[in-house]
Each structure stands twice: as C-alpha cells, then as structure tokens.
Amino acid sequence: MHERSGLNSDPARSPAAVDSTTERILAATLQVYTEAGFRGTTTRRIAQEAGVNEITLFRQFGTKEALVKAALSRTYEAVFPADLNEPVDPQAELYQWAIATYRHWYAARHLISKVLGDLVEHPELAPDICEEPSCKHAMLSGFLDRLRQRGLATGEFNPDAAAGMLLGSVFTHAIWRDHFAKPDLPPPEEVVRHYVQLLLASVGFRQPHAKARKEKA
C-alpha cells in the first residue's frame, strides 16, 4: 500500500457523487483483483481505473484489505437469478436452480479462483458464513427438507449433507470445466441434469402425481 503523504485531496462531493465514486472504486477493485489477485492489486492501479486519487480510497476504506473485502462482499451479496420455493415440480425446479447456480459460478470462475488462491495468506477475503434463508446452501437444504415433509423424499438423509453434495459437484464443474475441456465432454446442461438426478435418487425422491402438481400450482 502506498504512503498517504504527497497525495492530493479530492474536492468536496455531493452524496450522489460519493455514491457514484464508491461504485466506480468497487468495480475497479473487482476488475484489478480478478486480473492480478491480492498480491498484484495495488491502490495506485485501482485509483487509476476508477479515475480518483488514492487518498479517496484510504478515506473510504482505510486499507487495501478492507477495500478488496468490500468489493468481494458485493459479489457475495448479489441477487441470485433463481429461487427454490414450495415444490410443485421438484425435478424441473431443482434443475433450473442448479443450472442457474452453475452459470452464476462459471461466469465468476476467474474471480473465484483468485479468492481460493489467496485464502491461505488472506483468510479475511472469504465470504462471511451465510445466513438463512438467503444463501444457496440454506436454500437448497430447506427445499430438500420440504420434499421430505411432503413425503416426496423417503430416503434416510441429512438435508445439509445432501445439499452440500450437489453444490460441491456443481461448484467443482463450474471452476474446473475449462481445464478439462475435450471433444467428448458433455455440455454443462447435461452434466448438471445428471447431478440433480443423482441427488434426487439419493434422497429417495418420488415424483408427485400430475393432479397433485396442478392443485399445488
């Protein structure tokens, strides 16, 4: 991190301008971090990318560590494009949620890889422990528990463990797919569909009757 001396102060800004500046800083931080990782990320380069003076970064965030953490937290808190509610057509709903999860992680695979590589030296960069019901694990675990409560999953299973099994498989495929790409590698939709089928088989899933699905819809 660069010394504060010799840096010119930014002129006074309105609240709207401050918000806009903060957004630019966080976006620039994500861009630089995704390219260079923590070690290669400098406040000088972030300031250049965001179009601000370095003093602005220090005033708002204090340290490089806090700045990178704040930028990463934005990605952890991003609205997820799919949800799992009351099961109506569980197989289709679970697949749509799982493939959306895969695509979400695949799009962020370079950033995720950088975070994973930095966690040993910088454990503070890890996302905070998720709170129900917003995080993916809690969402999926709750859905599986509702399947069991409705008699649609008759196997002996722990919802948290079952959820971890599917999420771990999807996560691994999203992060490593490019490294194992070959002509006979199935498309991700097919791979994820198989993961979902394996999960449902492991929990003893029973497909509800069409009449019951229509009534619940």
PDB file of C-alpha atoms in Angstrom:
ATOM      1  CA  MET A   1       0.000   0.000   0.000  1.00  0.00           C
ATOM      2  CA  HIS A   2       1.267   3.459  -0.859  1.00  0.00           C
ATOM      3  CA  GLU A   3       2.094   6.132   1.691  1.00  0.00           C
ATOM      4  CA  ARG A   4      -0.564   8.769   2.236  1.00  0.00           C
ATOM      5  CA  SER A   5       1.902  11.685   2.090  1.00  0.00           C
ATOM      6  CA  GLY A   6       2.081  13.588  -1.157  1.00  0.00           C
ATOM      7  CA  LEU A   7      -1.469  12.631  -2.231  1.00  0.00           C
ATOM      8  CA  ASN A   8      -3.809  15.432  -3.188  1.00  0.00           C
ATOM      9  CA  SER A   9      -7.231  15.558  -1.529  1.00  0.00           C
ATOM     10  CA  ASP A  10     -10.317  15.215  -3.697  1.00  0.00           C
ATOM     11  CA  PRO A  11     -12.654  18.204  -3.868  1.00  0.00           C
ATOM     12  CA  ALA A  12     -15.861  18.072  -1.829  1.00  0.00           C
ATOM     13  CA  ARG A  13     -18.561  15.883  -3.387  1.00  0.00           C
ATOM     14  CA  SER A  14     -22.333  15.649  -3.005  1.00  0.00           C
ATOM     15  CA  PRO A  15     -23.778  12.397  -1.528  1.00  0.00           C
ATOM     16  CA  ALA A  16     -24.801  11.271  -5.023  1.00  0.00           C
ATOM     17  CA  ALA A  17     -21.281  11.890  -6.308  1.00  0.00           C
ATOM     18  CA  VAL A  18     -19.821   9.989  -3.362  1.00  0.00           C
ATOM     19  CA  ASP A  19     -22.091   7.013  -4.094  1.00  0.00           C
ATOM     20  CA  SER A  20     -21.087   7.090  -7.741  1.00  0.00           C
ATOM     21  CA  THR A  21     -17.423   7.302  -6.801  1.00  0.00           C
ATOM     22  CA  THR A  22     -17.759   4.378  -4.397  1.00  0.00           C
ATOM     23  CA  GLU A  23     -19.378   2.254  -7.085  1.00  0.00           C
ATOM     24  CA  ARG A  24     -16.548   3.074  -9.505  1.00  0.00           C
ATOM     25  CA  ILE A  25     -13.957   2.217  -6.870  1.00  0.00           C
ATOM     26  CA  LEU A  26     -15.562  -1.130  -6.040  1.00  0.00           C
ATOM     27  CA  ALA A  27     -15.976  -2.029  -9.711  1.00  0.00           C
ATOM     28  CA  ALA A  28     -12.352  -1.098 -10.407  1.00  0.00           C
ATOM     29  CA  THR A  29     -11.204  -3.143  -7.417  1.00  0.00           C
ATOM     30  CA  LEU A  30     -13.009  -6.239  -8.682  1.00  0.00           C
ATOM     31  CA  GLN A  31     -11.535  -5.759 -12.137  1.00  0.00           C
ATOM     32  CA  VAL A  32      -7.975  -5.372 -10.872  1.00  0.00           C
ATOM     33  CA  TYR A  33      -8.292  -8.165  -8.312  1.00  0.00           C
ATOM     34  CA  THR A  34      -9.722 -10.596 -10.878  1.00  0.00           C
ATOM     35  CA  GLU A  35      -6.755  -9.905 -13.149  1.00  0.00           C
ATOM     36  CA  ALA A  36      -3.951  -9.740 -10.578  1.00  0.00           C
ATOM     37  CA  GLY A  37      -5.045 -11.385  -7.321  1.00  0.00           C
ATOM     38  CA  PHE A  38      -4.404  -9.817  -3.932  1.00  0.00           C
ATOM     39  CA  ARG A  39      -0.642  -9.525  -4.236  1.00  0.00           C
ATOM     40  CA  GLY A  40      -0.831  -7.829  -7.628  1.00  0.00           C
ATOM     41  CA  THR A  41      -3.658  -5.492  -6.664  1.00  0.00           C
ATOM     42  CA  THR A  42      -2.390  -2.017  -5.783  1.00  0.00           C
ATOM     43  CA  THR A  43      -4.263   1.031  -4.604  1.00  0.00           C
ATOM     44  CA  ARG A  44      -2.482   3.064  -7.278  1.00  0.00           C
ATOM     45  CA  ARG A  45      -3.881   0.932 -10.073  1.00  0.00           C
ATOM     46  CA  ILE A  46      -7.369   0.844  -8.537  1.00  0.00           C
ATOM     47  CA  ALA A  47      -7.347   4.624  -8.278  1.00  0.00           C
ATOM     48  CA  GLN A  48      -6.274   4.928 -11.915  1.00  0.00           C
ATOM     49  CA  GLU A  49      -9.003   2.551 -13.093  1.00  0.00           C
ATOM     50  CA  ALA A  50     -11.649   4.340 -11.006  1.00  0.00           C
ATOM     51  CA  GLY A  51     -10.491   7.817 -12.006  1.00  0.00           C
ATOM     52  CA  VAL A  52      -9.906   9.025  -8.437  1.00  0.00           C
ATOM     53  CA  ASN A  53      -6.993   9.990  -6.207  1.00  0.00           C
ATOM     54  CA  GLU A  54      -5.544   7.333  -3.914  1.00  0.00           C
ATOM     55  CA  ILE A  55      -6.463   9.468  -0.900  1.00  0.00           C
ATOM     56  CA  THR A  56     -10.118   8.745  -1.714  1.00  0.00           C
ATOM     57  CA  LEU A  57      -9.541   5.023  -1.315  1.00  0.00           C
ATOM     58  CA  PHE A  58      -7.903   5.493   2.084  1.00  0.00           C
ATOM     59  CA  ARG A  59     -10.611   7.850   3.292  1.00  0.00           C
ATOM     60  CA  GLN A  60     -13.436   5.490   2.391  1.00  0.00           C
ATOM     61  CA  PHE A  61     -11.897   2.097   3.151  1.00  0.00           C
ATOM     62  CA  GLY A  62      -8.769   2.619   5.242  1.00  0.00           C
ATOM     63  CA  THR A  63      -6.685  -0.265   3.887  1.00  0.00           C
ATOM     64  CA  LYS A  64      -6.279  -2.323   0.753  1.00  0.00           C
ATOM     65  CA  GLU A  65      -7.525  -5.363   2.650  1.00  0.00           C
ATOM     66  CA  ALA A  66     -10.757  -3.608   3.615  1.00  0.00           C
ATOM     67  CA  LEU A  67     -11.237  -2.318   0.073  1.00  0.00           C
ATOM     68  CA  VAL A  68     -10.841  -5.731  -1.544  1.00  0.00           C
ATOM     69  CA  LYS A  69     -13.098  -7.298   1.089  1.00  0.00           C
ATOM     70  CA  ALA A  70     -15.788  -4.689   0.418  1.00  0.00           C
ATOM     71  CA  ALA A  71     -15.605  -5.278  -3.326  1.00  0.00           C
ATOM     72  CA  LEU A  72     -15.821  -9.052  -2.918  1.00  0.00           C
ATOM     73  CA  SER A  73     -18.732  -8.696  -0.490  1.00  0.00           C
ATOM     74  CA  ARG A  74     -20.721  -7.020  -3.250  1.00  0.00           C
ATOM     75  CA  THR A  75     -20.397 -10.137  -5.378  1.00  0.00           C
ATOM     76  CA  TYR A  76     -21.334 -12.401  -2.458  1.00  0.00           C
ATOM     77  CA  GLU A  77     -24.461 -10.315  -1.826  1.00  0.00           C
ATOM     78  CA  ALA A  78     -25.501 -10.129  -5.490  1.00  0.00           C
ATOM     79  CA  VAL A  79     -29.103 -11.107  -6.187  1.00  0.00           C
ATOM     80  CA  PHE A  80     -29.228 -14.716  -7.338  1.00  0.00           C
ATOM     81  CA  PRO A  81     -31.272 -15.250 -10.546  1.00  0.00           C
ATOM     82  CA  ALA A  82     -33.187 -18.312  -9.281  1.00  0.00           C
ATOM     83  CA  ASP A  83     -35.066 -19.423  -6.192  1.00  0.00           C
ATOM     84  CA  LEU A  84     -36.451 -22.581  -4.617  1.00  0.00           C
ATOM     85  CA  ASN A  85     -39.900 -22.207  -3.124  1.00  0.00           C
ATOM     86  CA  GLU A  86     -42.613 -24.739  -2.361  1.00  0.00           C
ATOM     87  CA  PRO A  87     -42.069 -27.861  -4.500  1.00  0.00           C
ATOM     88  CA  VAL A  88     -44.551 -28.254  -7.342  1.00  0.00           C
ATOM     89  CA  ASP A  89     -42.438 -29.992  -9.969  1.00  0.00           C
ATOM     90  CA  PRO A  90     -39.315 -30.689  -7.881  1.00  0.00           C
ATOM     91  CA  GLN A  91     -37.212 -32.282 -10.614  1.00  0.00           C
ATOM     92  CA  ALA A  92     -37.681 -29.373 -13.023  1.00  0.00           C
ATOM     93  CA  GLU A  93     -37.383 -26.740 -10.281  1.00  0.00           C
ATOM     94  CA  LEU A  94     -34.225 -28.244  -8.865  1.00  0.00           C
ATOM     95  CA  TYR A  95     -32.617 -28.498 -12.301  1.00  0.00           C
ATOM     96  CA  GLN A  96     -33.425 -24.865 -13.169  1.00  0.00           C
ATOM     97  CA  TRP A  97     -31.976 -23.738  -9.867  1.00  0.00           C
ATOM     98  CA  ALA A  98     -28.871 -25.914 -10.227  1.00  0.00           C
ATOM     99  CA  ILE A  99     -28.100 -24.804 -13.787  1.00  0.00           C
ATOM    100  CA  ALA A 100     -28.576 -21.163 -12.759  1.00  0.00           C
ATOM    101  CA  THR A 101     -26.147 -21.787  -9.895  1.00  0.00           C
ATOM    102  CA  TYR A 102     -23.650 -23.342 -12.296  1.00  0.00           C
ATOM    103  CA  ARG A 103     -23.874 -20.408 -14.716  1.00  0.00           C
ATOM    104  CA  HIS A 104     -23.552 -17.926 -11.859  1.00  0.00           C
ATOM    105  CA  TRP A 105     -20.360 -19.581 -10.634  1.00  0.00           C
ATOM    106  CA  TYR A 106     -18.988 -20.230 -14.111  1.00  0.00           C
ATOM    107  CA  ALA A 107     -19.309 -16.547 -15.016  1.00  0.00           C
ATOM    108  CA  ALA A 108     -17.324 -15.673 -11.879  1.00  0.00           C
ATOM    109  CA  ARG A 109     -14.825 -18.544 -12.140  1.00  0.00           C
ATOM    110  CA  HIS A 110     -11.745 -16.339 -12.619  1.00  0.00           C
ATOM    111  CA  LEU A 111     -12.606 -14.203  -9.610  1.00  0.00           C
ATOM    112  CA  ILE A 112     -13.423 -17.285  -7.503  1.00  0.00           C
ATOM    113  CA  SER A 113     -10.117 -18.903  -8.462  1.00  0.00           C
ATOM    114  CA  LYS A 114      -8.232 -15.807  -7.334  1.00  0.00           C
ATOM    115  CA  VAL A 115     -10.020 -15.802  -3.982  1.00  0.00           C
ATOM    116  CA  LEU A 116      -9.331 -19.512  -3.444  1.00  0.00           C
ATOM    117  CA  GLY A 117      -5.662 -18.974  -4.201  1.00  0.00           C
ATOM    118  CA  ASP A 118      -5.408 -16.094  -1.720  1.00  0.00           C
ATOM    119  CA  LEU A 119      -7.278 -17.616   1.225  1.00  0.00           C
ATOM    120  CA  VAL A 120      -4.240 -19.200   2.896  1.00  0.00           C
ATOM    121  CA  GLU A 121      -2.475 -15.856   3.322  1.00  0.00           C
ATOM    122  CA  HIS A 122      -5.645 -13.736   3.453  1.00  0.00           C
ATOM    123  CA  PRO A 123      -8.472 -15.676   5.116  1.00  0.00           C
ATOM    124  CA  GLU A 124     -10.327 -12.404   5.637  1.00  0.00           C
ATOM    125  CA  LEU A 125     -11.253 -12.485   1.943  1.00  0.00           C
ATOM    126  CA  ALA A 126     -13.537 -15.494   2.450  1.00  0.00           C
ATOM    127  CA  PRO A 127     -17.260 -14.756   2.335  1.00  0.00           C
ATOM    128  CA  ASP A 128     -18.975 -14.468   5.689  1.00  0.00           C
ATOM    129  CA  ILE A 129     -20.915 -17.506   6.876  1.00  0.00           C
ATOM    130  CA  CYS A 130     -24.224 -17.349   5.059  1.00  0.00           C
ATOM    131  CA  GLU A 131     -27.422 -16.749   6.948  1.00  0.00           C
ATOM    132  CA  GLU A 132     -30.708 -18.459   6.222  1.00  0.00           C
ATOM    133  CA  PRO A 133     -32.569 -18.306   4.007  1.00  0.00           C
ATOM    134  CA  SER A 134     -30.588 -16.248   1.523  1.00  0.00           C
ATOM    135  CA  CYS A 135     -27.523 -18.387   0.796  1.00  0.00           C
ATOM    136  CA  LYS A 136     -27.523 -21.222  -1.737  1.00  0.00           C
ATOM    137  CA  HIS A 137     -26.790 -23.965   0.777  1.00  0.00           C
ATOM    138  CA  ALA A 138     -29.609 -22.949   3.136  1.00  0.00           C
ATOM    139  CA  MET A 139     -31.978 -22.512   0.193  1.00  0.00           C
ATOM    140  CA  LEU A 140     -31.284 -25.992  -1.170  1.00  0.00           C
ATOM    141  CA  SER A 141     -31.270 -27.670   2.246  1.00  0.00           C
ATOM    142  CA  GLY A 142     -34.647 -26.146   3.040  1.00  0.00           C
ATOM    143  CA  PHE A 143     -36.081 -27.314  -0.278  1.00  0.00           C
ATOM    144  CA  LEU A 144     -34.926 -30.884   0.358  1.00  0.00           C
ATOM    145  CA  ASP A 145     -36.404 -30.786   3.844  1.00  0.00           C
ATOM    146  CA  ARG A 146     -39.759 -29.665   2.409  1.00  0.00           C
ATOM    147  CA  LEU A 147     -39.621 -32.584  -0.029  1.00  0.00           C
ATOM    148  CA  ARG A 148     -39.243 -34.926   2.924  1.00  0.00           C
ATOM    149  CA  GLN A 149     -42.045 -33.277   4.871  1.00  0.00           C
ATOM    150  CA  ARG A 150     -44.399 -33.768   1.920  1.00  0.00           C
ATOM    151  CA  GLY A 151     -43.495 -37.414   1.522  1.00  0.00           C
ATOM    152  CA  LEU A 152     -41.673 -36.794  -1.766  1.00  0.00           C
ATOM    153  CA  ALA A 153     -38.250 -37.823  -0.410  1.00  0.00           C
ATOM    154  CA  THR A 154     -38.468 -41.076   1.522  1.00  0.00           C
ATOM    155  CA  GLY A 155     -34.791 -41.926   1.968  1.00  0.00           C
ATOM    156  CA  GLU A 156     -32.710 -41.558   5.115  1.00  0.00           C
ATOM    157  CA  PHE A 157     -30.689 -38.400   4.546  1.00  0.00           C
ATOM    158  CA  ASN A 158     -29.424 -35.211   6.133  1.00  0.00           C
ATOM    159  CA  PRO A 159     -30.655 -32.186   4.126  1.00  0.00           C
ATOM    160  CA  ASP A 160     -27.481 -30.201   4.813  1.00  0.00           C
ATOM    161  CA  ALA A 161     -25.236 -33.053   3.670  1.00  0.00           C
ATOM    162  CA  ALA A 162     -27.353 -33.724   0.574  1.00  0.00           C
ATOM    163  CA  ALA A 163     -27.313 -30.036  -0.321  1.00  0.00           C
ATOM    164  CA  GLY A 164     -23.539 -29.951   0.071  1.00  0.00           C
ATOM    165  CA  MET A 165     -23.173 -32.920  -2.248  1.00  0.00           C
ATOM    166  CA  LEU A 166     -24.980 -31.201  -5.127  1.00  0.00           C
ATOM    167  CA  LEU A 167     -23.419 -27.794  -4.548  1.00  0.00           C
ATOM    168  CA  GLY A 168     -19.930 -29.265  -4.340  1.00  0.00           C
ATOM    169  CA  SER A 169     -20.395 -31.093  -7.633  1.00  0.00           C
ATOM    170  CA  VAL A 170     -21.798 -28.035  -9.414  1.00  0.00           C
ATOM    171  CA  PHE A 171     -19.109 -25.760  -7.973  1.00  0.00           C
ATOM    172  CA  THR A 172     -16.280 -28.078  -8.990  1.00  0.00           C
ATOM    173  CA  HIS A 173     -17.605 -28.382 -12.532  1.00  0.00           C
ATOM    174  CA  ALA A 174     -18.037 -24.608 -12.851  1.00  0.00           C
ATOM    175  CA  ILE A 175     -14.488 -23.841 -11.678  1.00  0.00           C
ATOM    176  CA  TRP A 176     -12.678 -26.701 -13.455  1.00  0.00           C
ATOM    177  CA  ARG A 177     -14.691 -27.281 -16.623  1.00  0.00           C
ATOM    178  CA  ASP A 178     -12.386 -25.194 -18.818  1.00  0.00           C
ATOM    179  CA  HIS A 179      -9.346 -27.154 -17.623  1.00  0.00           C
ATOM    180  CA  PHE A 180     -10.861 -30.481 -18.645  1.00  0.00           C
ATOM    181  CA  ALA A 181     -12.493 -29.376 -21.890  1.00  0.00           C
ATOM    182  CA  LYS A 182     -12.320 -32.059 -24.565  1.00  0.00           C
ATOM    183  CA  PRO A 183     -14.437 -33.014 -27.592  1.00  0.00           C
ATOM    184  CA  ASP A 184     -16.475 -35.659 -25.764  1.00  0.00           C
ATOM    185  CA  LEU A 185     -17.158 -33.544 -22.652  1.00  0.00           C
ATOM    186  CA  PRO A 186     -20.958 -33.294 -22.296  1.00  0.00           C
ATOM    187  CA  PRO A 187     -22.487 -29.807 -22.255  1.00  0.00           C
ATOM    188  CA  PRO A 188     -22.927 -28.344 -18.771  1.00  0.00           C
ATOM    189  CA  GLU A 189     -26.705 -28.695 -19.003  1.00  0.00           C
ATOM    190  CA  GLU A 190     -26.356 -32.458 -19.356  1.00  0.00           C
ATOM    191  CA  VAL A 191     -23.785 -32.704 -16.569  1.00  0.00           C
ATOM    192  CA  VAL A 192     -25.882 -30.671 -14.150  1.00  0.00           C
ATOM    193  CA  ARG A 193     -29.007 -32.654 -15.022  1.00  0.00           C
ATOM    194  CA  HIS A 194     -27.159 -35.852 -14.075  1.00  0.00           C
ATOM    195  CA  TYR A 195     -26.030 -34.288 -10.785  1.00  0.00           C
ATOM    196  CA  VAL A 196     -29.648 -33.416  -9.981  1.00  0.00           C
ATOM    197  CA  GLN A 197     -30.839 -36.914 -10.858  1.00  0.00           C
ATOM    198  CA  LEU A 198     -28.186 -38.436  -8.589  1.00  0.00           C
ATOM    199  CA  LEU A 199     -29.201 -36.163  -5.727  1.00  0.00           C
ATOM    200  CA  LEU A 200     -32.888 -36.990  -6.116  1.00  0.00           C
ATOM    201  CA  ALA A 201     -32.129 -40.708  -6.268  1.00  0.00           C
ATOM    202  CA  SER A 202     -30.024 -40.464  -3.094  1.00  0.00           C
ATOM    203  CA  VAL A 203     -32.865 -38.866  -1.098  1.00  0.00           C
ATOM    204  CA  GLY A 204     -35.476 -41.345  -2.344  1.00  0.00           C
ATOM    205  CA  PHE A 205     -37.390 -38.833  -4.446  1.00  0.00           C
ATOM    206  CA  ARG A 206     -40.893 -39.796  -5.536  1.00  0.00           C
ATOM    207  CA  GLN A 207     -42.396 -37.819  -8.424  1.00  0.00           C
ATOM    208  CA  PRO A 208     -45.757 -36.315  -7.381  1.00  0.00           C
ATOM    209  CA  HIS A 209     -48.797 -37.172  -9.490  1.00  0.00           C
ATOM    210  CA  ALA A 210     -49.735 -34.723 -12.230  1.00  0.00           C
ATOM    211  CA  LYS A 211     -53.047 -33.977 -10.490  1.00  0.00           C
ATOM    212  CA  ALA A 212     -51.278 -33.060  -7.264  1.00  0.00           C
ATOM    213  CA  ARG A 213     -48.869 -30.767  -9.134  1.00  0.00           C
ATOM    214  CA  LYS A 214     -51.752 -28.915 -10.777  1.00  0.00           C
ATOM    215  CA  GLU A 215     -53.537 -28.447  -7.454  1.00  0.00           C
ATOM    216  CA  LYS A 216     -50.418 -27.004  -5.815  1.00  0.00           C
ATOM    217  CA  ALA A 217     -49.744 -24.737  -8.813  1.00  0.00           C
TER     218      ALA A 217
END
